[in-house]
Coordinates of C-alpha atoms and ligand atoms in Angstrom, one line a residue:
Chain A
M151 CA -13.7 -44.3 21.7
A152 CA -13.1 -40.6 21.9
T153 CA -13.8 -38.5 18.8
T154 CA -11.1 -36.9 16.8
L155 CA -11.7 -34.0 14.5
A156 CA -9.3 -32.5 12.1
V157 CA -10.2 -29.4 10.0
Q158 CA -7.7 -28.8 7.3
D159 CA -7.5 -25.6 5.2
L160 CA -11.2 -25.2 5.3
E161 CA -12.8 -22.7 3.0
K162 CA -16.3 -21.4 2.4
T163 CA -17.2 -18.7 0.0
Y164 CA -20.8 -17.7 -0.4
G165 CA -21.9 -16.6 -3.9
S166 CA -19.5 -15.7 -6.6
G167 CA -18.0 -12.8 -8.5
E168 CA -18.4 -9.4 -6.9
D169 CA -21.0 -10.6 -4.4
A170 CA -18.7 -13.4 -3.1
V171 CA -18.4 -13.5 0.7
R172 CA -15.4 -15.5 2.0
A173 CA -17.0 -16.5 5.3
V174 CA -14.4 -19.1 6.3
R175 CA -10.8 -18.8 5.1
H176 CA -8.0 -21.3 5.5
V177 CA -9.2 -22.6 8.8
S178 CA -7.2 -25.5 10.2
F179 CA -7.3 -27.0 13.7
E180 CA -7.5 -30.3 15.5
T181 CA -9.2 -31.3 18.7
A182 CA -8.0 -33.4 21.5
P183 CA -10.1 -36.5 22.3
G184 CA -13.2 -35.6 24.4
E185 CA -12.5 -31.9 24.3
F186 CA -15.1 -29.2 24.7
V187 CA -14.3 -26.3 22.4
A188 CA -15.8 -22.8 22.5
L189 CA -15.9 -20.9 19.2
V190 CA -16.1 -17.1 19.8
G191 CA -15.8 -14.0 17.7
P192 CA -17.8 -11.1 16.6
S193 CA -21.0 -11.4 14.6
G194 CA -20.4 -12.2 11.0
S195 CA -16.9 -13.7 11.7
G196 CA -17.9 -17.1 10.3
K197 CA -18.7 -19.2 13.4
T198 CA -22.0 -20.6 12.3
T199 CA -20.6 -21.3 8.8
L200 CA -17.8 -23.3 10.3
L201 CA -20.1 -25.2 12.6
A202 CA -22.5 -25.9 9.8
M203 CA -19.7 -27.5 7.7
I204 CA -18.5 -29.6 10.6
G205 CA -22.0 -30.7 11.2
G206 CA -22.6 -31.7 7.6
L207 CA -25.2 -29.1 6.9
L208 CA -23.1 -27.0 4.5
A209 CA -20.6 -28.1 1.8
P210 CA -17.2 -26.5 2.1
T211 CA -15.8 -24.8 -1.0
G212 CA -12.3 -26.0 -0.1
G213 CA -10.4 -28.0 2.4
R214 CA -11.3 -31.1 4.4
I215 CA -13.1 -32.1 7.6
V216 CA -12.0 -35.5 9.0
V217 CA -14.0 -37.0 11.8
N218 CA -12.6 -40.2 13.3
G219 CA -10.5 -40.8 10.2
S220 CA -13.2 -40.3 7.6
E221 CA -13.9 -37.3 5.5
V222 CA -17.2 -35.4 5.9
G223 CA -18.5 -33.2 3.1
G224 CA -18.6 -33.7 -0.6
A225 CA -20.8 -36.6 0.2
A226 CA -24.3 -37.1 -1.2
K227 CA -27.2 -35.4 0.7
R228 CA -28.4 -38.7 1.9
D229 CA -25.1 -39.7 3.3
L230 CA -24.9 -36.3 5.1
A231 CA -28.3 -36.9 6.6
K232 CA -27.0 -40.3 7.9
Y233 CA -23.9 -38.6 9.2
R234 CA -26.0 -36.0 11.1
R235 CA -28.4 -38.7 12.3
E236 CA -25.7 -41.0 13.6
M237 CA -22.7 -38.9 14.4
V238 CA -23.9 -35.5 15.3
G239 CA -26.1 -34.0 18.0
F240 CA -27.2 -30.5 17.4
V241 CA -28.4 -27.8 19.8
F242 CA -29.6 -24.8 17.9
Q243 CA -30.7 -21.4 19.0
A244 CA -33.9 -21.2 21.0
N245 CA -37.1 -22.8 20.0
N246 CA -36.2 -25.7 17.8
L247 CA -38.3 -28.3 19.5
L248 CA -41.5 -29.6 17.8
P249 CA -44.1 -27.4 19.6
F250 CA -46.9 -30.0 19.5
L251 CA -44.8 -32.7 21.2
T252 CA -44.1 -33.0 24.9
A253 CA -40.5 -32.8 26.3
R254 CA -40.3 -36.6 26.3
E255 CA -41.8 -37.0 22.8
N256 CA -39.3 -34.5 21.5
L257 CA -36.5 -36.8 22.8
L258 CA -38.0 -39.7 21.0
V259 CA -37.8 -38.0 17.6
P260 CA -34.1 -38.8 16.9
A261 CA -34.8 -42.4 18.0
A262 CA -37.6 -42.6 15.5
L263 CA -35.2 -41.4 12.8
G264 CA -32.5 -43.9 13.8
S265 CA -32.4 -47.5 14.6
L266 CA -32.8 -47.3 18.3
D267 CA -35.5 -49.7 19.4
K268 CA -38.5 -48.4 21.3
R269 CA -37.7 -49.8 24.8
D270 CA -34.1 -48.6 24.6
A271 CA -35.2 -45.2 23.4
N272 CA -37.7 -44.8 26.3
A273 CA -35.2 -45.8 28.8
R274 CA -32.6 -43.4 27.4
A275 CA -35.1 -40.6 27.2
G276 CA -36.0 -41.1 30.8
R277 CA -32.4 -41.1 31.9
L278 CA -31.6 -38.0 30.0
L279 CA -34.6 -36.1 31.3
E280 CA -33.5 -37.1 34.8
E281 CA -29.9 -36.0 34.3
L282 CA -31.0 -32.6 33.0
G283 CA -33.5 -32.1 35.8
L284 CA -36.5 -32.3 33.6
E285 CA -38.3 -35.4 35.0
K286 CA -41.2 -33.3 36.3
R287 CA -41.6 -31.6 33.0
R288 CA -41.5 -34.7 30.9
N289 CA -45.1 -34.5 29.8
A290 CA -45.3 -30.8 29.3
L291 CA -45.7 -29.6 25.7
A292 CA -42.6 -27.8 24.3
T293 CA -44.7 -24.6 24.2
Q294 CA -45.3 -24.8 28.0
L295 CA -41.6 -25.0 28.8
S296 CA -39.5 -22.1 29.9
G297 CA -36.6 -21.0 27.7
G298 CA -34.1 -22.7 29.9
E299 CA -36.1 -25.9 30.1
R300 CA -36.4 -25.9 26.3
Q301 CA -32.7 -25.7 25.8
R302 CA -32.1 -28.5 28.3
V303 CA -34.6 -30.6 26.4
A304 CA -32.7 -29.7 23.2
I305 CA -29.4 -30.8 24.8
A306 CA -31.1 -34.1 25.9
R307 CA -32.4 -34.5 22.3
A308 CA -28.9 -33.9 20.9
L309 CA -27.6 -36.8 23.1
M310 CA -30.4 -39.3 22.3
N311 CA -28.6 -41.0 19.4
D312 CA -25.3 -41.2 21.3
P313 CA -23.5 -38.9 18.9
R314 CA -19.8 -38.6 18.6
L315 CA -19.9 -34.8 18.1
V316 CA -22.2 -32.3 19.9
L317 CA -22.5 -29.0 18.0
V318 CA -24.1 -26.1 19.6
D319 CA -24.9 -22.7 18.2
E320 CA -25.6 -19.8 20.6
P321 CA -27.6 -21.9 23.1
T322 CA -28.1 -19.1 25.5
A323 CA -29.2 -16.4 23.0
S324 CA -32.7 -16.3 24.4
L325 CA -31.8 -16.8 28.1
D326 CA -30.7 -14.5 30.9
S327 CA -27.1 -15.0 32.0
A328 CA -27.9 -17.0 35.1
R329 CA -30.1 -19.4 33.3
G330 CA -27.7 -19.4 30.3
R331 CA -24.9 -20.4 32.6
Q332 CA -26.9 -23.3 34.1
V333 CA -27.7 -24.5 30.6
V334 CA -24.1 -24.4 29.4
E335 CA -22.9 -26.0 32.6
S336 CA -25.2 -29.0 32.2
L337 CA -24.3 -29.2 28.5
I338 CA -20.6 -29.4 29.3
R339 CA -21.3 -31.9 32.1
E340 CA -23.2 -34.2 29.8
V341 CA -20.8 -33.9 27.0
R342 CA -17.8 -34.7 29.3
A343 CA -19.6 -37.6 30.9
R344 CA -19.8 -39.2 27.5
D345 CA -16.3 -38.6 26.2
V346 CA -17.8 -36.8 23.2
L347 CA -16.4 -33.9 21.3
G348 CA -18.3 -30.7 21.9
I349 CA -18.1 -27.5 19.9
M350 CA -20.1 -24.5 21.1
V351 CA -20.5 -21.2 19.2
T352 CA -21.1 -18.3 21.5
H353 CA -20.4 -14.6 21.6
D354 CA -20.6 -14.6 25.4
M355 CA -17.0 -14.7 26.8
A356 CA -18.3 -15.8 30.2
M357 CA -19.8 -18.9 28.7
A358 CA -16.7 -19.6 26.5
E359 CA -14.5 -19.6 29.6
L360 CA -16.3 -22.8 30.7
A361 CA -14.8 -24.7 27.8
D362 CA -11.5 -26.6 27.6
R363 CA -10.3 -24.5 24.8
V364 CA -11.4 -21.3 23.1
L365 CA -11.0 -20.7 19.4
E366 CA -11.5 -17.1 18.4
M367 CA -12.6 -16.2 14.9
H368 CA -12.2 -12.9 13.0
D369 CA -13.2 -12.4 9.4
G370 CA -13.3 -16.1 8.6
E371 CA -10.0 -16.9 10.2
I372 CA -9.1 -18.4 13.5
R373 CA -6.9 -15.9 15.2
E374 CA -6.4 -17.4 18.7
H375 CA -6.4 -20.7 20.3
R376 CA -6.3 -20.6 24.1
A377 CA -7.3 -22.7 27.0
G378 CA -10.5 -21.9 28.9
K379 CA -9.9 -20.6 32.4
L380 CA -11.7 -23.4 34.1
A381 CA -10.0 -26.1 32.2
T382 CA -6.5 -25.3 33.5
Chain B
M28 CA -46.0 -41.4 14.5
I29 CA -45.1 -37.7 14.8
G30 CA -47.7 -36.9 12.1
L31 CA -50.4 -38.7 14.0
L32 CA -49.4 -37.1 17.3
E33 CA -49.7 -33.7 15.6
I34 CA -53.2 -34.5 14.6
R35 CA -54.1 -35.4 18.2
R36 CA -52.5 -32.2 19.5
R37 CA -54.0 -29.9 16.9
K38 CA -57.5 -31.3 16.8
M39 CA -59.3 -28.1 15.8
Q40 CA -57.1 -27.5 12.8
F41 CA -57.3 -31.0 11.5
A42 CA -61.0 -31.4 12.3
L43 CA -61.6 -28.5 10.0
I44 CA -59.7 -30.3 7.2
A45 CA -61.5 -33.5 8.0
L46 CA -64.8 -31.6 7.6
I47 CA -63.9 -30.3 4.2
V48 CA -62.8 -33.8 3.2
T49 CA -66.0 -35.2 4.5
L50 CA -68.1 -32.8 2.4
I51 CA -66.1 -33.4 -0.8
S52 CA -66.2 -37.1 -0.5
Y53 CA -69.9 -37.0 0.3
L54 CA -70.5 -35.0 -2.8
V55 CA -68.4 -37.4 -4.9
L56 CA -70.2 -40.3 -3.4
M57 CA -73.6 -38.8 -4.2
I58 CA -72.5 -38.1 -7.8
N59 CA -71.4 -41.7 -8.1
G60 CA -74.7 -42.8 -6.6
L61 CA -76.4 -40.7 -9.2
G62 CA -74.4 -42.4 -12.0
V63 CA -75.5 -45.8 -10.7
G64 CA -79.1 -44.6 -10.1
L65 CA -79.4 -43.2 -13.6
N66 CA -78.1 -46.5 -15.0
V67 CA -80.7 -48.4 -13.0
L68 CA -83.4 -46.1 -14.3
A69 CA -82.1 -46.3 -17.9
G70 CA -82.3 -50.0 -18.1
S71 CA -81.9 -52.3 -15.1
A72 CA -84.7 -54.5 -16.6
L73 CA -82.4 -54.9 -19.7
Q74 CA -79.5 -55.7 -17.5
N75 CA -81.7 -58.2 -15.7
F76 CA -82.7 -60.0 -18.9
D77 CA -81.7 -63.7 -18.6
A78 CA -79.8 -63.5 -21.9
D79 CA -76.2 -63.5 -23.2
A80 CA -77.0 -61.4 -26.2
I81 CA -79.9 -59.6 -27.8
A82 CA -81.0 -59.5 -31.5
Y83 CA -82.3 -56.3 -33.0
S84 CA -83.6 -55.7 -36.5
D85 CA -80.7 -54.6 -38.6
G86 CA -81.9 -51.2 -39.7
A87 CA -82.7 -50.2 -36.1
S88 CA -79.2 -49.1 -34.9
V89 CA -79.7 -51.2 -31.8
S90 CA -82.7 -49.1 -30.8
V91 CA -85.5 -50.9 -29.1
I92 CA -88.0 -48.3 -30.3
R93 CA -87.1 -48.8 -33.9
S94 CA -86.4 -52.5 -33.9
E95 CA -89.3 -54.6 -35.3
L96 CA -88.9 -58.3 -36.2
S97 CA -91.2 -60.4 -38.4
Q98 CA -92.1 -63.9 -37.3
A99 CA -89.8 -65.3 -40.1
T100 CA -86.9 -63.2 -38.7
V101 CA -87.6 -64.3 -35.2
D102 CA -87.5 -67.9 -36.3
A103 CA -84.2 -67.3 -38.3
I104 CA -82.6 -65.7 -35.2
G105 CA -83.6 -68.7 -33.1
K106 CA -81.9 -71.0 -35.6
T107 CA -78.6 -69.0 -35.8
P108 CA -75.7 -71.4 -35.0
G109 CA -74.6 -71.1 -31.4
V110 CA -78.0 -70.1 -30.1
T111 CA -79.0 -72.5 -27.3
D112 CA -82.2 -70.7 -26.3
S113 CA -84.2 -67.7 -27.4
A114 CA -87.2 -65.6 -26.5
P115 CA -88.9 -62.9 -28.5
I116 CA -89.8 -59.7 -26.6
G117 CA -92.1 -56.9 -27.7
Y118 CA -91.7 -53.4 -26.4
V119 CA -94.2 -50.5 -26.4
S120 CA -94.5 -47.5 -24.2
A121 CA -97.9 -46.8 -22.8
N122 CA -99.3 -44.4 -20.3
Y123 CA -100.7 -44.8 -16.8
R124 CA -101.9 -42.5 -14.2
R125 CA -99.9 -42.1 -11.0
A126 CA -101.4 -41.9 -7.6
D127 CA -100.8 -38.1 -7.6
G128 CA -102.8 -37.7 -10.8
K129 CA -99.8 -37.2 -13.2
V130 CA -99.7 -39.3 -16.3
N131 CA -96.5 -41.1 -17.0
S132 CA -95.4 -43.8 -19.3
A133 CA -94.4 -47.4 -18.5
A134 CA -92.4 -49.9 -20.6
F135 CA -94.7 -52.7 -21.7
L136 CA -92.7 -55.8 -22.4
G137 CA -94.5 -58.7 -24.1
Y138 CA -93.1 -62.1 -23.5
D139 CA -94.1 -65.8 -23.8
P140 CA -94.6 -67.7 -20.6
G141 CA -92.1 -70.5 -20.1
T142 CA -89.3 -68.8 -22.1
I143 CA -86.1 -67.1 -20.9
G144 CA -88.0 -63.8 -21.4
E145 CA -90.2 -64.5 -18.4
P146 CA -89.5 -62.3 -15.4
K147 CA -89.3 -63.6 -11.8
V148 CA -92.5 -62.9 -9.9
T149 CA -91.8 -61.7 -6.3
E150 CA -95.4 -61.5 -5.2
G151 CA -98.7 -62.7 -6.7
R152 CA -98.4 -65.2 -9.6
A153 CA -97.0 -65.5 -13.0
L154 CA -99.1 -64.9 -16.2
T155 CA -100.6 -67.9 -18.0
A156 CA -101.6 -68.0 -21.6
E157 CA -105.1 -67.0 -20.5
D158 CA -104.1 -63.8 -18.8
A159 CA -104.7 -61.5 -21.8
G160 CA -105.9 -58.8 -19.4
G161 CA -103.3 -59.4 -16.8
L162 CA -99.9 -57.8 -16.2
L163 CA -96.8 -58.2 -14.0
A164 CA -95.8 -54.8 -12.6
D165 CA -92.4 -53.7 -11.3
K166 CA -92.2 -52.5 -7.7
S167 CA -91.6 -49.0 -8.9
F168 CA -94.8 -49.1 -10.9
L169 CA -96.8 -50.2 -7.8
K170 CA -95.1 -47.4 -5.8
A171 CA -96.0 -44.8 -8.4
T172 CA -99.6 -45.8 -8.8
G173 CA -100.1 -46.7 -5.2
L174 CA -101.7 -50.0 -6.4
D175 CA -101.2 -53.5 -5.2
V176 CA -101.3 -57.0 -6.7
G177 CA -105.0 -57.8 -7.4
D178 CA -105.9 -54.2 -8.3
E179 CA -107.0 -52.9 -11.7
V180 CA -105.0 -50.3 -13.6
E181 CA -106.0 -48.3 -16.6
I182 CA -103.6 -48.0 -19.4
T183 CA -103.8 -45.6 -22.4
F184 CA -102.1 -46.0 -25.7
R185 CA -102.8 -43.6 -28.5
L186 CA -106.6 -43.1 -28.1
E187 CA -107.3 -46.5 -26.7
R188 CA -107.9 -47.2 -23.0
R189 CA -107.6 -50.6 -21.5
A190 CA -108.0 -52.0 -18.0
F191 CA -105.5 -54.5 -16.8
T192 CA -105.4 -56.6 -13.6
I193 CA -102.1 -56.6 -11.7
V194 CA -101.5 -60.3 -11.4
G195 CA -98.1 -60.2 -9.9
E196 CA -95.2 -58.1 -8.7
I197 CA -91.7 -58.3 -10.2
D198 CA -88.4 -56.7 -9.3
E199 CA -86.8 -56.0 -12.7
G200 CA -86.5 -52.2 -12.3
A201 CA -86.8 -49.8 -15.2
F202 CA -86.6 -50.2 -18.9
F203 CA -85.8 -47.2 -21.0
F204 CA -86.3 -44.8 -18.1
Q205 CA -89.8 -46.2 -17.3
P206 CA -91.0 -48.8 -14.9
A207 CA -91.1 -52.2 -16.5
V208 CA -94.5 -53.9 -16.9
Y209 CA -94.7 -57.4 -18.4
V210 CA -97.7 -58.6 -20.4
L211 CA -98.2 -61.6 -22.7
R212 CA -96.7 -61.1 -26.2
S213 CA -100.1 -61.5 -27.7
T214 CA -101.4 -58.7 -25.5
W215 CA -98.5 -56.5 -26.4
D216 CA -99.2 -57.2 -30.1
T217 CA -102.8 -56.0 -29.9
L218 CA -101.8 -53.0 -27.8
R219 CA -99.1 -51.8 -30.2
Y220 CA -100.5 -52.8 -33.6
G221 CA -104.2 -53.3 -33.0
A222 CA -105.7 -55.7 -35.5
R223 CA -103.2 -58.2 -36.8
G224 CA -102.3 -58.2 -40.5
D225 CA -99.8 -60.4 -42.4
E226 CA -97.0 -57.9 -42.2
T227 CA -97.4 -57.2 -38.5
P228 CA -94.1 -57.5 -36.6
A229 CA -93.9 -60.4 -34.1
A230 CA -91.4 -58.9 -31.7
S231 CA -89.1 -56.0 -31.0
I232 CA -86.1 -57.9 -30.0
V233 CA -85.1 -61.5 -29.3
L234 CA -83.2 -62.5 -26.1
L235 CA -80.5 -65.1 -26.9
K236 CA -78.5 -67.6 -24.9
G237 CA -75.3 -69.2 -26.2
K238 CA -71.6 -68.5 -26.6
G239 CA -70.0 -66.1 -29.1
L240 CA -73.2 -64.6 -30.4
P241 CA -72.5 -60.8 -30.3
G242 CA -71.5 -59.5 -33.7
K243 CA -73.5 -62.2 -35.6
T244 CA -75.8 -60.9 -38.3
G245 CA -78.3 -62.5 -40.5
A246 CA -81.2 -61.7 -42.9
G247 CA -82.7 -58.6 -41.3
F248 CA -81.1 -58.8 -37.8
E249 CA -77.9 -58.2 -35.9
V250 CA -76.8 -59.5 -32.5
V251 CA -75.1 -57.4 -29.8
N252 CA -74.2 -58.1 -26.2
K253 CA -76.1 -56.6 -23.3
R254 CA -73.5 -53.9 -22.7
T255 CA -73.8 -52.6 -26.2
A256 CA -77.6 -52.9 -26.0
F257 CA -77.5 -50.8 -22.8
A258 CA -75.1 -48.2 -24.1
N259 CA -77.4 -47.7 -27.1
I260 CA -80.4 -46.9 -25.1
E261 CA -81.2 -43.3 -26.2
G262 CA -79.8 -40.8 -23.6
V263 CA -77.6 -43.3 -21.8
S264 CA -74.3 -42.2 -23.4
G265 CA -74.9 -38.5 -22.9
Q266 CA -76.0 -39.1 -19.3
Q267 CA -73.0 -41.2 -18.6
S268 CA -70.6 -38.7 -19.9
T269 CA -72.2 -36.0 -17.8
V270 CA -71.9 -38.1 -14.7
T271 CA -68.4 -39.1 -15.6
S272 CA -67.2 -35.5 -16.0
L273 CA -68.9 -34.5 -12.7
R274 CA -67.2 -37.4 -11.0
V275 CA -63.8 -36.5 -12.5
F276 CA -64.2 -32.9 -11.4
G277 CA -65.1 -34.2 -7.9
Y278 CA -61.9 -36.2 -7.7
I279 CA -59.8 -33.4 -9.0
I280 CA -61.3 -30.9 -6.7
G281 CA -60.8 -33.3 -3.8
A282 CA -57.2 -33.7 -4.7
L283 CA -56.7 -30.0 -5.1
V284 CA -58.4 -29.0 -1.8
I285 CA -56.5 -31.6 0.2
G286 CA -53.3 -30.8 -1.6
V287 CA -53.7 -27.1 -1.0
F288 CA -54.5 -27.6 2.7
F289 CA -51.5 -29.8 3.3
Y290 CA -49.3 -27.5 1.2
V291 CA -50.2 -24.6 3.4
L292 CA -49.6 -26.7 6.5
T293 CA -46.3 -27.7 5.1
L294 CA -45.3 -24.1 4.4
Q295 CA -46.2 -23.2 8.0
K296 CA -43.9 -26.0 9.2
I297 CA -40.8 -25.2 7.2
P298 CA -38.8 -24.2 10.2
Q299 CA -39.7 -27.4 12.0
I300 CA -39.0 -29.5 8.9
G301 CA -35.6 -27.7 8.7
V302 CA -34.8 -28.9 12.3
L303 CA -36.0 -32.4 11.5
K304 CA -33.8 -32.6 8.5
A305 CA -30.9 -31.1 10.3
I306 CA -31.0 -33.8 12.9
G307 CA -30.9 -36.3 10.2
A308 CA -34.5 -36.9 9.0
S309 CA -34.7 -38.0 5.4
N310 CA -37.1 -36.3 3.0
F311 CA -39.0 -39.6 3.0
F312 CA -39.4 -39.6 6.7
V313 CA -40.8 -36.1 6.7
F314 CA -43.0 -36.8 3.7
R315 CA -44.3 -40.0 5.3
Q316 CA -45.5 -38.0 8.3
I317 CA -47.5 -35.8 5.9
L318 CA -48.8 -38.8 4.1
L319 CA -49.8 -40.4 7.3
Q320 CA -51.8 -37.3 8.2
V321 CA -53.5 -37.2 4.8
V322 CA -54.4 -40.8 4.9
G323 CA -55.6 -40.4 8.5
I324 CA -57.7 -37.3 7.8
S325 CA -59.1 -38.8 4.6
A326 CA -60.0 -42.0 6.4
V327 CA -61.9 -40.0 9.0
G328 CA -63.6 -38.0 6.2
L329 CA -64.7 -41.2 4.5
A330 CA -65.7 -42.8 7.8
I331 CA -68.2 -40.0 8.1
S332 CA -69.2 -39.5 4.5
V333 CA -69.9 -43.1 3.6
P334 CA -72.5 -43.7 6.3
L335 CA -73.9 -40.2 5.5
A336 CA -74.4 -41.3 1.9
M337 CA -76.0 -44.5 3.1
V338 CA -78.4 -42.5 5.3
S339 CA -79.1 -40.1 2.4
D340 CA -79.8 -43.1 0.1
A341 CA -82.3 -44.6 2.6
A342 CA -84.0 -41.2 3.1
L343 CA -84.3 -40.5 -0.7
R344 CA -85.9 -43.9 -1.2
R345 CA -88.7 -42.8 1.1
L346 CA -89.6 -39.9 -1.2
P347 CA -92.6 -40.5 -3.4
D348 CA -90.7 -39.2 -6.4
A349 CA -87.8 -41.7 -6.7
V350 CA -84.5 -39.7 -6.9
P351 CA -82.3 -41.7 -9.2
I352 CA -79.6 -42.3 -6.7
A353 CA -78.4 -45.9 -6.0
F354 CA -75.4 -47.3 -4.3
T355 CA -73.7 -50.6 -4.7
T356 CA -70.9 -51.8 -2.3
G357 CA -68.7 -51.4 -5.3
T358 CA -69.5 -47.7 -5.6
F359 CA -68.5 -47.2 -2.0
V360 CA -65.3 -49.2 -2.3
T361 CA -64.1 -47.7 -5.5
T362 CA -65.1 -44.2 -4.7
S363 CA -63.4 -44.4 -1.3
A364 CA -60.2 -45.9 -2.8
L365 CA -60.1 -43.3 -5.6
L366 CA -60.6 -40.4 -3.1
L367 CA -57.8 -41.7 -0.9
L368 CA -55.6 -42.0 -4.0
M369 CA -56.5 -38.5 -5.1
A370 CA -55.7 -37.2 -1.6
I371 CA -52.3 -38.8 -1.8
V372 CA -51.8 -37.3 -5.2
G373 CA -52.7 -33.9 -3.8
T374 CA -49.8 -34.2 -1.3
A375 CA -47.3 -34.2 -4.2
F376 CA -47.1 -30.4 -3.8
S377 CA -46.1 -30.8 -0.2
G378 CA -43.6 -33.5 -1.1
R379 CA -41.8 -31.0 -3.4
Q380 CA -41.8 -28.4 -0.7
V381 CA -40.3 -30.9 1.8
V382 CA -37.4 -31.7 -0.6
K383 CA -36.7 -28.0 -1.1
V384 CA -36.2 -27.3 2.6
D385 CA -32.5 -26.8 3.3
P386 CA -31.7 -28.2 6.8
I387 CA -29.3 -25.4 7.3
I388 CA -32.2 -23.1 8.1
A389 CA -32.2 -24.8 11.5
L390 CA -29.1 -22.8 12.3
G391 CA -31.2 -19.7 11.6
Q392 CA -28.7 -18.2 9.2
Q393 CA -30.8 -18.3 6.0
Q394 CA -34.3 -17.2 5.3
Ligands
ADP206 N1 -26.3 -18.0 3.1 C1 -25.4 -17.0 3.0 N2 -25.2 -16.4 1.9 C2 -24.3 -15.3 1.8 N3 -23.6 -14.9 2.8 C3 -23.7 -15.5 4.0 C4 -24.7 -16.6 4.2 N4 -24.6 -17.0 5.4 C5 -23.7 -16.2 6.0 N5 -23.2 -15.4 5.2 C6 -22.1 -14.4 5.5 O1 -21.0 -15.1 5.9 C7 -20.3 -14.4 6.9 C8 -20.2 -15.3 8.1 O2 -21.5 -15.5 8.6 P1 -21.8 -16.5 9.9 O3 -21.1 -17.8 9.7 O4 -23.3 -16.5 10.1 O5 -21.1 -15.7 11.1 P2 -21.4 -15.7 12.6 O6 -22.1 -17.0 13.0 O7 -20.0 -15.6 13.2 O8 -22.2 -14.5 13.0 C9 -21.2 -13.1 7.2 O9 -20.6 -12.1 6.5 C10 -22.5 -13.5 6.6 O10 -23.2 -12.3 6.1
MG207 MG1 -24.0 -17.3 13.9

């Protein structure tokens, strides 16, 4: 079943009074099933804030987020953790693997958090490592991996629990453009192969063009929706 | 699982913590051993009495030094309802010369052969009514004097010197911080009081068997249980409270040190904890990894310190001057369990820290 996401009149204001920052203002959009969306915009425009709310890491101060018909946010912390564990796969900026674990062990972490049994988890980790061209590096410690390898492990980890949503924040921040492009290409390939909804924050237009659709943010608002070049 | 893998991958860091845990638990074990050892020295012979209760003269405040009972009182004690068996015991402290030349005192306990006051002989033979010049010496007495069963030993009391033959060896331990030596009650009588007059006491205390005796009183006597008798040995309560406070400090320091170590480790790992929580780990999951590490490291520490304490115990026993350290299996089990518990208590700081980590830091937008 393809994932649907509807964001309705979403608001996030940090702080209050004179210090209040309206990071996200009246944002509404819907995604098509299995879409890969790029979220672009200048620094400070509210991209990360929006992504964090969709991912259940941050409570909105207004509006709704509906994933597959049920509302996210406003829920108890424990329910949000469950939502993140079962529904969301995150790829953060560089260096978010556990450094003392190998590539393969890092993939097994989400499985240990969830209900995946050990044999299934091992098989799945093996398959993902292969798909992302990491089988030779499976037993390398996270600290011994190159930046590009690390991000590919992070992508594989995000897919371990078979999420409905893959949320990615600046995955190429620490990579040169050639490597960054490879990482984003494999990310999009994996997400499409699973009929999962992908949202990637980037300030790199070249990367954004790889997506099905590009949402552009300015001062907390979505100004432009347009199709990515390669999607047409 | 993640917690244990981390220990394997960061051996040096965790080995250092394990070393500290080892040293602290060794220290606490030795303090506990000292507590047991001092108790043994204070009165294992009293604990070993084959009695359910002990009668003292009523003005003696349960002090074996002050307690003196006349023959009439001894008889009255024996006839107290509920008493099924009884044996008068006389106590006096007399001096002997150790192998190294120093003079020390021994606890001379006078008993009547064939009564429940008779100690178990481990070597040689028991005293008979004819053995006025014989004594049964505790192992510790033989070790201190360097003498053996069959040898003669000179005892001094006030200005009197007397030679005794060591007829048998016993293993009753110490009485009132001195090695226990058993003689006939008639011998004790002449040693303590010299020539017998009408008013001469017949015993210091009376050992009693029977149910429900502690708390009973009668003309000139009171009955207490062994525990009370032991606690009233002069010096025992002060000694025990000292050992107890050392022990409590040991546990608290252990909890603090382990707590601080893991707290610092937890602080260092806040970014990683943020990522774990962002991908859906519960606080409990993260805390469980830390607990696993604490229990693992403490177990390693104890696995080293317990045998170390055993070895130290064996080594100390070889010293000519007995160091009052003794261990029982119970000491090891309860000390280990308590140390483990305190280590877990110490991780409470880390637990608080884990709860405070906001998973959003994984997105790198908050400090
Ligand atoms: N925790 C916070 N507290 C206060 N203001 C914040 C916080 N996080 C972000 N902001 C502000 O919200 C706005 C949007 O930030 P962010 O979502 O990180 O933008 P982007 O990811 O597009 O760079 C910025 O003005 C930023 O300073
Ligand atoms: Mg951002």
